[in-house]
Amino acid sequence: QTQLVESGGGLVQPGGSLRLSCAASGFSLGYYDISWLRQAPGKERERVSCISSSGGSTFYADSVKGRFTISRDNAKKTVYLQMNSLKPEDTAVYYCNAKYRSWDYWGQGTQVTVSS
């Protein structure tokens, strides 16, 4: 079965950290560029970070630059998003997206809540 599965979300206090994982099954993740996106209630979906198939190129939204780090382990077919210094405004459902040519896969999302 071809799918992406996110994990690692949860409730964390402001200033805390979480590491999200995006695990692929049924396809070769190494060909795909991966993005993490998030959507908060009442807001549009926002692209948070991207990483190229080789891992040699990354992108971060200004809102997370310096706090989030994207990485990938193609052998484990997993992409990670390390989130540090979390803020209440980081609260959202986080999705991973894999794209390669016409192939486009989405995960089901994982909830991240930053609150004291």
PDB file of C-alpha atoms in Angstrom:
ATOM      1  CA  GLN A   1       0.000   0.000   0.000  1.00  0.00           C
ATOM      2  CA  THR A   2       1.336   3.420  -0.993  1.00  0.00           C
ATOM      3  CA  GLN A   3       1.152   5.863   1.871  1.00  0.00           C
ATOM      4  CA  LEU A   4       2.809   8.528   3.965  1.00  0.00           C
ATOM      5  CA  VAL A   5       2.322   8.441   7.713  1.00  0.00           C
ATOM      6  CA  GLU A   6       3.172  11.347   9.993  1.00  0.00           C
ATOM      7  CA  SER A   7       3.872  10.894  13.678  1.00  0.00           C
ATOM      8  CA  GLY A   8       5.394  12.747  16.593  1.00  0.00           C
ATOM      9  CA  GLY A   9       2.798  15.418  17.178  1.00  0.00           C
ATOM     10  CA  GLY A  10       1.379  16.236  20.563  1.00  0.00           C
ATOM     11  CA  LEU A  11       0.956  18.850  23.258  1.00  0.00           C
ATOM     12  CA  VAL A  12       4.028  20.830  24.252  1.00  0.00           C
ATOM     13  CA  GLN A  13       4.642  23.946  26.301  1.00  0.00           C
ATOM     14  CA  PRO A  14       5.930  27.130  24.670  1.00  0.00           C
ATOM     15  CA  GLY A  15       9.680  26.886  24.240  1.00  0.00           C
ATOM     16  CA  GLY A  16       9.555  23.118  23.988  1.00  0.00           C
ATOM     17  CA  SER A  17      10.536  20.784  21.181  1.00  0.00           C
ATOM     18  CA  LEU A  18       8.990  18.075  19.075  1.00  0.00           C
ATOM     19  CA  ARG A  19      10.292  15.918  16.254  1.00  0.00           C
ATOM     20  CA  LEU A  20       7.843  14.972  13.551  1.00  0.00           C
ATOM     21  CA  SER A  21       8.425  11.954  11.331  1.00  0.00           C
ATOM     22  CA  CYS A  22       7.023  11.214   7.895  1.00  0.00           C
ATOM     23  CA  ALA A  23       7.409   7.554   6.948  1.00  0.00           C
ATOM     24  CA  ALA A  24       6.813   6.289   3.422  1.00  0.00           C
ATOM     25  CA  SER A  25       5.654   2.866   2.374  1.00  0.00           C
ATOM     26  CA  GLY A  26       4.937   1.374  -1.013  1.00  0.00           C
ATOM     27  CA  PHE A  27       7.235   3.696  -2.964  1.00  0.00           C
ATOM     28  CA  SER A  28      10.864   4.819  -3.120  1.00  0.00           C
ATOM     29  CA  LEU A  29      11.024   7.984  -1.057  1.00  0.00           C
ATOM     30  CA  GLY A  30      14.495   8.782  -2.342  1.00  0.00           C
ATOM     31  CA  TYR A  31      13.155  10.093  -5.659  1.00  0.00           C
ATOM     32  CA  TYR A  32      10.798  12.557  -4.032  1.00  0.00           C
ATOM     33  CA  ASP A  33      11.052  16.144  -2.881  1.00  0.00           C
ATOM     34  CA  ILE A  34       9.355  16.385   0.514  1.00  0.00           C
ATOM     35  CA  SER A  35       7.469  19.266   2.054  1.00  0.00           C
ATOM     36  CA  TRP A  36       6.056  19.830   5.491  1.00  0.00           C
ATOM     37  CA  LEU A  37       2.944  22.021   5.519  1.00  0.00           C
ATOM     38  CA  ARG A  38       0.665  23.071   8.330  1.00  0.00           C
ATOM     39  CA  GLN A  39      -2.851  24.309   8.692  1.00  0.00           C
ATOM     40  CA  ALA A  40      -4.251  26.067  11.706  1.00  0.00           C
ATOM     41  CA  PRO A  41      -8.003  26.440  12.267  1.00  0.00           C
ATOM     42  CA  GLY A  42      -9.427  29.173  10.079  1.00  0.00           C
ATOM     43  CA  LYS A  43      -6.152  29.675   8.215  1.00  0.00           C
ATOM     44  CA  GLU A  44      -4.814  28.620   4.855  1.00  0.00           C
ATOM     45  CA  ARG A  45      -2.374  25.755   4.566  1.00  0.00           C
ATOM     46  CA  GLU A  46       1.201  27.054   4.858  1.00  0.00           C
ATOM     47  CA  ARG A  47       4.375  25.491   3.518  1.00  0.00           C
ATOM     48  CA  VAL A  48       6.760  25.281   6.447  1.00  0.00           C
ATOM     49  CA  SER A  49       9.798  23.508   5.045  1.00  0.00           C
ATOM     50  CA  CYS A  50      10.983  21.508   2.040  1.00  0.00           C
ATOM     51  CA  ILE A  51      13.888  19.208   1.286  1.00  0.00           C
ATOM     52  CA  SER A  52      15.091  18.004  -2.084  1.00  0.00           C
ATOM     53  CA  SER A  53      15.301  14.309  -2.958  1.00  0.00           C
ATOM     54  CA  SER A  54      19.043  14.232  -2.283  1.00  0.00           C
ATOM     55  CA  GLY A  55      18.782  16.321   0.837  1.00  0.00           C
ATOM     56  CA  GLY A  56      21.112  18.887  -0.649  1.00  0.00           C
ATOM     57  CA  SER A  57      18.603  21.719  -0.778  1.00  0.00           C
ATOM     58  CA  THR A  58      16.227  22.937   1.899  1.00  0.00           C
ATOM     59  CA  PHE A  59      13.681  25.693   2.356  1.00  0.00           C
ATOM     60  CA  TYR A  60      12.180  27.218   5.479  1.00  0.00           C
ATOM     61  CA  ALA A  61       9.350  29.669   5.867  1.00  0.00           C
ATOM     62  CA  ASP A  62      10.413  32.884   7.580  1.00  0.00           C
ATOM     63  CA  SER A  63       8.121  32.046  10.480  1.00  0.00           C
ATOM     64  CA  VAL A  64      10.158  28.933  11.390  1.00  0.00           C
ATOM     65  CA  LYS A  65      13.645  29.795  10.162  1.00  0.00           C
ATOM     66  CA  GLY A  66      16.248  29.168  12.843  1.00  0.00           C
ATOM     67  CA  ARG A  67      13.854  27.045  14.918  1.00  0.00           C
ATOM     68  CA  PHE A  68      12.897  24.135  12.633  1.00  0.00           C
ATOM     69  CA  THR A  69      15.221  21.712  10.862  1.00  0.00           C
ATOM     70  CA  ILE A  70      14.216  19.317   8.105  1.00  0.00           C
ATOM     71  CA  SER A  71      16.213  16.177   7.370  1.00  0.00           C
ATOM     72  CA  ARG A  72      15.781  12.857   5.658  1.00  0.00           C
ATOM     73  CA  ASP A  73      17.027   9.307   5.843  1.00  0.00           C
ATOM     74  CA  ASN A  74      16.275   7.726   2.485  1.00  0.00           C
ATOM     75  CA  ALA A  75      17.448   4.317   3.690  1.00  0.00           C
ATOM     76  CA  LYS A  76      14.777   4.446   6.396  1.00  0.00           C
ATOM     77  CA  LYS A  77      12.297   6.078   3.973  1.00  0.00           C
ATOM     78  CA  THR A  78      11.646   8.765   6.556  1.00  0.00           C
ATOM     79  CA  VAL A  79      11.746  12.547   6.649  1.00  0.00           C
ATOM     80  CA  TYR A  80      11.970  14.456   9.904  1.00  0.00           C
ATOM     81  CA  LEU A  81      11.048  17.920  11.098  1.00  0.00           C
ATOM     82  CA  GLN A  82      12.817  18.933  14.293  1.00  0.00           C
ATOM     83  CA  MET A  83      10.900  21.777  15.882  1.00  0.00           C
ATOM     84  CA  ASN A  84      12.547  23.770  18.662  1.00  0.00           C
ATOM     85  CA  SER A  85      11.541  26.894  20.565  1.00  0.00           C
ATOM     86  CA  LEU A  86       7.918  26.192  19.769  1.00  0.00           C
ATOM     87  CA  LYS A  87       5.418  29.032  19.987  1.00  0.00           C
ATOM     88  CA  PRO A  88       1.635  29.009  20.401  1.00  0.00           C
ATOM     89  CA  GLU A  89       1.356  30.192  16.791  1.00  0.00           C
ATOM     90  CA  ASP A  90       2.971  26.931  15.671  1.00  0.00           C
ATOM     91  CA  THR A  91      -0.204  25.134  16.716  1.00  0.00           C
ATOM     92  CA  ALA A  92      -1.621  23.387  13.642  1.00  0.00           C
ATOM     93  CA  VAL A  93      -2.091  20.086  11.892  1.00  0.00           C
ATOM     94  CA  TYR A  94       1.182  19.237  10.175  1.00  0.00           C
ATOM     95  CA  TYR A  95       1.182  17.348   6.895  1.00  0.00           C
ATOM     96  CA  CYS A  96       3.951  15.878   4.810  1.00  0.00           C
ATOM     97  CA  ASN A  97       3.808  15.825   1.036  1.00  0.00           C
ATOM     98  CA  ALA A  98       5.951  13.845  -1.395  1.00  0.00           C
ATOM     99  CA  LYS A  99       6.284  14.944  -5.026  1.00  0.00           C
ATOM    100  CA  TYR A 100       8.102  13.419  -7.982  1.00  0.00           C
ATOM    101  CA  ARG A 101       7.028  14.196 -11.536  1.00  0.00           C
ATOM    102  CA  SER A 102       3.299  13.407 -11.625  1.00  0.00           C
ATOM    103  CA  TRP A 103       3.329  11.451  -8.368  1.00  0.00           C
ATOM    104  CA  ASP A 104       2.005  13.371  -5.386  1.00  0.00           C
ATOM    105  CA  TYR A 105       1.323  11.783  -1.985  1.00  0.00           C
ATOM    106  CA  TRP A 106      -0.046  13.234   1.238  1.00  0.00           C
ATOM    107  CA  GLY A 107      -0.091  12.009   4.785  1.00  0.00           C
ATOM    108  CA  GLN A 108      -3.097  12.204   7.082  1.00  0.00           C
ATOM    109  CA  GLY A 109      -1.575  14.872   9.309  1.00  0.00           C
ATOM    110  CA  THR A 110      -0.454  15.047  12.915  1.00  0.00           C
ATOM    111  CA  GLN A 111      -1.686  17.599  15.448  1.00  0.00           C
ATOM    112  CA  VAL A 112       0.807  19.883  17.146  1.00  0.00           C
ATOM    113  CA  THR A 113      -0.491  21.992  20.027  1.00  0.00           C
ATOM    114  CA  VAL A 114       1.720  24.514  21.787  1.00  0.00           C
ATOM    115  CA  SER A 115       0.116  25.700  24.977  1.00  0.00           C
ATOM    116  CA  SER A 116       0.868  26.254  28.632  1.00  0.00           C
TER     117      SER A 116
END
